Amino acid sequence: TTFVVSDYGEYLDGVKNIHEVLQESMEIELQNLQNGSVSPQEYLEITEVTGSQVTAQISEFVTSKPSEEWSDSYINYMDAMKKFNSYIVETKVLANMIENGSTSEEMEETLQKIETLKNESIQLIKISDESRP
């Protein structure tokens, strides 16, 4: 199946808006997980929904076949979404660590990975924006 896009900039802006909402939501829920207002189990349920939304967005990117002038921007944004998906997966690891009573020292490495993936995703979004025609 091919996802037909006629206005590549508008489509990318729409995806970006959805991504921003998902990012903000995940950050809030991650904070809630860390401060105990959301249980690890509830958090894992939230990540399943968000992860599937991100995967759907990535699938649309793969099938949208942007014009050559838009391809760099699209590829970089798709890579940003993949990093965001990795970020979500790593937060699931943290939720499992919290549920299993891991020490804060053990969780620190995972928290660093989470932060790195978040920053890499943000960086790829900037590169995508800079490579727009």
PDB file of C-alpha atoms in Angstrom:
ATOM      1  CA  THR A   1       0.000   0.000   0.000  1.00  0.00           C
ATOM      2  CA  THR A   2       1.145   3.521  -0.750  1.00  0.00           C
ATOM      3  CA  PHE A   3       0.176   6.462   1.441  1.00  0.00           C
ATOM      4  CA  VAL A   4      -0.462   9.348  -0.995  1.00  0.00           C
ATOM      5  CA  VAL A   5       0.717  12.789   0.102  1.00  0.00           C
ATOM      6  CA  SER A   6       0.145  15.865  -2.032  1.00  0.00           C
ATOM      7  CA  ASP A   7       1.539  18.552   0.287  1.00  0.00           C
ATOM      8  CA  TYR A   8       4.730  17.169   1.837  1.00  0.00           C
ATOM      9  CA  GLY A   9       5.347  20.158   4.104  1.00  0.00           C
ATOM     10  CA  GLU A  10       1.809  20.129   5.471  1.00  0.00           C
ATOM     11  CA  TYR A  11       1.945  16.380   6.042  1.00  0.00           C
ATOM     12  CA  LEU A  12       5.257  16.666   7.880  1.00  0.00           C
ATOM     13  CA  ASP A  13       3.856  19.504  10.009  1.00  0.00           C
ATOM     14  CA  GLY A  14       0.875  17.313  10.927  1.00  0.00           C
ATOM     15  CA  VAL A  15       3.109  14.398  11.900  1.00  0.00           C
ATOM     16  CA  LYS A  16       5.290  16.776  13.874  1.00  0.00           C
ATOM     17  CA  ASN A  17       2.259  18.074  15.804  1.00  0.00           C
ATOM     18  CA  ILE A  18       1.172  14.525  16.672  1.00  0.00           C
ATOM     19  CA  HIS A  19       4.738  13.624  17.664  1.00  0.00           C
ATOM     20  CA  GLU A  20       5.005  16.684  19.933  1.00  0.00           C
ATOM     21  CA  VAL A  21       1.784  15.712  21.725  1.00  0.00           C
ATOM     22  CA  LEU A  22       3.018  12.129  22.147  1.00  0.00           C
ATOM     23  CA  GLN A  23       6.411  13.332  23.427  1.00  0.00           C
ATOM     24  CA  GLU A  24       4.832  15.696  25.919  1.00  0.00           C
ATOM     25  CA  SER A  25       2.410  13.014  27.087  1.00  0.00           C
ATOM     26  CA  MET A  26       5.213  10.473  27.531  1.00  0.00           C
ATOM     27  CA  GLU A  27       7.328  12.938  29.497  1.00  0.00           C
ATOM     28  CA  ILE A  28       4.427  13.668  31.845  1.00  0.00           C
ATOM     29  CA  GLU A  29       3.665   9.968  32.292  1.00  0.00           C
ATOM     30  CA  LEU A  30       7.349   9.166  32.845  1.00  0.00           C
ATOM     31  CA  GLN A  31       7.431  11.834  35.550  1.00  0.00           C
ATOM     32  CA  ASN A  32       4.261  10.314  37.041  1.00  0.00           C
ATOM     33  CA  LEU A  33       5.926   6.885  37.006  1.00  0.00           C
ATOM     34  CA  GLN A  34       9.010   8.231  38.758  1.00  0.00           C
ATOM     35  CA  ASN A  35       7.029  10.069  41.447  1.00  0.00           C
ATOM     36  CA  GLY A  36       4.704   7.115  42.035  1.00  0.00           C
ATOM     37  CA  SER A  37       1.422   8.642  40.859  1.00  0.00           C
ATOM     38  CA  VAL A  38       1.254   6.035  38.064  1.00  0.00           C
ATOM     39  CA  SER A  39       2.048   2.390  38.728  1.00  0.00           C
ATOM     40  CA  PRO A  40       4.583   0.592  36.529  1.00  0.00           C
ATOM     41  CA  GLN A  41       1.719  -1.543  35.169  1.00  0.00           C
ATOM     42  CA  GLU A  42      -0.367   1.516  34.246  1.00  0.00           C
ATOM     43  CA  TYR A  43       2.693   3.089  32.663  1.00  0.00           C
ATOM     44  CA  LEU A  44       3.348  -0.013  30.559  1.00  0.00           C
ATOM     45  CA  GLU A  45      -0.249   0.125  29.280  1.00  0.00           C
ATOM     46  CA  ILE A  46       0.235   3.774  28.294  1.00  0.00           C
ATOM     47  CA  THR A  47       3.468   2.951  26.452  1.00  0.00           C
ATOM     48  CA  GLU A  48       1.739   0.204  24.458  1.00  0.00           C
ATOM     49  CA  VAL A  49      -0.778   2.684  23.061  1.00  0.00           C
ATOM     50  CA  THR A  50       1.799   5.403  22.404  1.00  0.00           C
ATOM     51  CA  GLY A  51       4.265   2.947  20.876  1.00  0.00           C
ATOM     52  CA  SER A  52       1.649   1.664  18.440  1.00  0.00           C
ATOM     53  CA  GLN A  53       0.777   5.254  17.445  1.00  0.00           C
ATOM     54  CA  VAL A  54       4.450   5.986  16.758  1.00  0.00           C
ATOM     55  CA  THR A  55       4.815   2.753  14.776  1.00  0.00           C
ATOM     56  CA  ALA A  56       1.783   3.718  12.685  1.00  0.00           C
ATOM     57  CA  GLN A  57       3.355   7.102  11.945  1.00  0.00           C
ATOM     58  CA  ILE A  58       6.623   5.437  10.928  1.00  0.00           C
ATOM     59  CA  SER A  59       4.701   3.069   8.617  1.00  0.00           C
ATOM     60  CA  GLU A  60       3.031   6.037   6.946  1.00  0.00           C
ATOM     61  CA  PHE A  61       6.443   7.613   6.404  1.00  0.00           C
ATOM     62  CA  VAL A  62       7.739   4.437   4.804  1.00  0.00           C
ATOM     63  CA  THR A  63       4.814   4.294   2.363  1.00  0.00           C
ATOM     64  CA  SER A  64       4.453   8.044   1.658  1.00  0.00           C
ATOM     65  CA  LYS A  65       7.192   8.146  -1.004  1.00  0.00           C
ATOM     66  CA  PRO A  66       8.138  11.830  -0.725  1.00  0.00           C
ATOM     67  CA  SER A  67       9.503  13.735  -3.684  1.00  0.00           C
ATOM     68  CA  GLU A  68      13.285  13.847  -3.985  1.00  0.00           C
ATOM     69  CA  GLU A  69      13.476  17.375  -2.572  1.00  0.00           C
ATOM     70  CA  TRP A  70      11.617  16.265   0.575  1.00  0.00           C
ATOM     71  CA  SER A  71      13.276  12.870   1.047  1.00  0.00           C
ATOM     72  CA  ASP A  72      16.118  14.026   3.360  1.00  0.00           C
ATOM     73  CA  SER A  73      13.704  15.842   5.638  1.00  0.00           C
ATOM     74  CA  TYR A  74      11.338  12.843   5.695  1.00  0.00           C
ATOM     75  CA  ILE A  75      14.124  10.326   6.338  1.00  0.00           C
ATOM     76  CA  ASN A  76      15.503  12.393   9.215  1.00  0.00           C
ATOM     77  CA  TYR A  77      12.062  12.805  10.759  1.00  0.00           C
ATOM     78  CA  MET A  78      11.350   9.106  10.363  1.00  0.00           C
ATOM     79  CA  ASP A  79      14.663   8.409  12.119  1.00  0.00           C
ATOM     80  CA  ALA A  80      13.591  10.820  14.881  1.00  0.00           C
ATOM     81  CA  MET A  81      10.383   8.821  15.306  1.00  0.00           C
ATOM     82  CA  LYS A  82      12.394   5.584  15.463  1.00  0.00           C
ATOM     83  CA  LYS A  83      14.584   7.101  18.204  1.00  0.00           C
ATOM     84  CA  PHE A  84      11.435   8.184  20.020  1.00  0.00           C
ATOM     85  CA  ASN A  85      10.163   4.610  19.781  1.00  0.00           C
ATOM     86  CA  SER A  86      13.475   3.415  21.269  1.00  0.00           C
ATOM     87  CA  TYR A  87      13.014   6.006  24.014  1.00  0.00           C
ATOM     88  CA  ILE A  88       9.586   4.533  24.788  1.00  0.00           C
ATOM     89  CA  VAL A  89      11.046   1.016  24.905  1.00  0.00           C
ATOM     90  CA  GLU A  90      13.764   2.158  27.291  1.00  0.00           C
ATOM     91  CA  THR A  91      11.179   3.797  29.583  1.00  0.00           C
ATOM     92  CA  LYS A  92       9.440   0.401  29.694  1.00  0.00           C
ATOM     93  CA  VAL A  93      12.718  -1.062  30.956  1.00  0.00           C
ATOM     94  CA  LEU A  94      12.694   1.590  33.690  1.00  0.00           C
ATOM     95  CA  ALA A  95       9.079   0.764  34.603  1.00  0.00           C
ATOM     96  CA  ASN A  96      10.023  -2.900  34.948  1.00  0.00           C
ATOM     97  CA  MET A  97      13.026  -1.956  37.083  1.00  0.00           C
ATOM     98  CA  ILE A  98      10.782   0.113  39.367  1.00  0.00           C
ATOM     99  CA  GLU A  99       8.274  -2.733  39.611  1.00  0.00           C
ATOM    100  CA  ASN A 100      11.033  -5.210  40.447  1.00  0.00           C
ATOM    101  CA  GLY A 101      12.583  -2.930  43.077  1.00  0.00           C
ATOM    102  CA  SER A 102      15.892  -2.190  41.363  1.00  0.00           C
ATOM    103  CA  THR A 103      18.233   0.188  43.156  1.00  0.00           C
ATOM    104  CA  SER A 104      18.568   3.797  42.055  1.00  0.00           C
ATOM    105  CA  GLU A 105      22.136   3.038  40.972  1.00  0.00           C
ATOM    106  CA  GLU A 106      20.851   0.305  38.657  1.00  0.00           C
ATOM    107  CA  MET A 107      18.200   2.633  37.263  1.00  0.00           C
ATOM    108  CA  GLU A 108      20.641   5.487  36.659  1.00  0.00           C
ATOM    109  CA  GLU A 109      22.141   3.839  33.569  1.00  0.00           C
ATOM    110  CA  THR A 110      18.670   3.348  32.087  1.00  0.00           C
ATOM    111  CA  LEU A 111      17.761   6.963  32.879  1.00  0.00           C
ATOM    112  CA  GLN A 112      20.889   8.083  31.031  1.00  0.00           C
ATOM    113  CA  LYS A 113      19.928   5.975  28.001  1.00  0.00           C
ATOM    114  CA  ILE A 114      16.429   7.486  28.090  1.00  0.00           C
ATOM    115  CA  GLU A 115      17.870  11.001  28.126  1.00  0.00           C
ATOM    116  CA  THR A 116      20.310  10.193  25.309  1.00  0.00           C
ATOM    117  CA  LEU A 117      17.566   8.754  23.085  1.00  0.00           C
ATOM    118  CA  LYS A 118      15.362  11.769  23.764  1.00  0.00           C
ATOM    119  CA  ASN A 119      18.183  14.149  22.805  1.00  0.00           C
ATOM    120  CA  GLU A 120      19.026  12.146  19.673  1.00  0.00           C
ATOM    121  CA  SER A 121      15.373  12.278  18.594  1.00  0.00           C
ATOM    122  CA  ILE A 122      15.269  16.058  19.138  1.00  0.00           C
ATOM    123  CA  GLN A 123      18.508  16.452  17.173  1.00  0.00           C
ATOM    124  CA  LEU A 124      17.099  14.470  14.229  1.00  0.00           C
ATOM    125  CA  ILE A 125      13.987  16.676  14.235  1.00  0.00           C
ATOM    126  CA  LYS A 126      16.244  19.749  13.962  1.00  0.00           C
ATOM    127  CA  ILE A 127      18.131  18.129  11.079  1.00  0.00           C
ATOM    128  CA  SER A 128      14.816  17.303   9.414  1.00  0.00           C
ATOM    129  CA  ASP A 129      13.681  20.916   9.785  1.00  0.00           C
ATOM    130  CA  GLU A 130      16.977  22.189   8.381  1.00  0.00           C
ATOM    131  CA  SER A 131      16.743  19.868   5.359  1.00  0.00           C
ATOM    132  CA  ARG A 132      13.260  21.017   4.299  1.00  0.00           C
ATOM    133  CA  PRO A 133      13.215  22.476   0.794  1.00  0.00           C
TER     134      PRO A 133
END
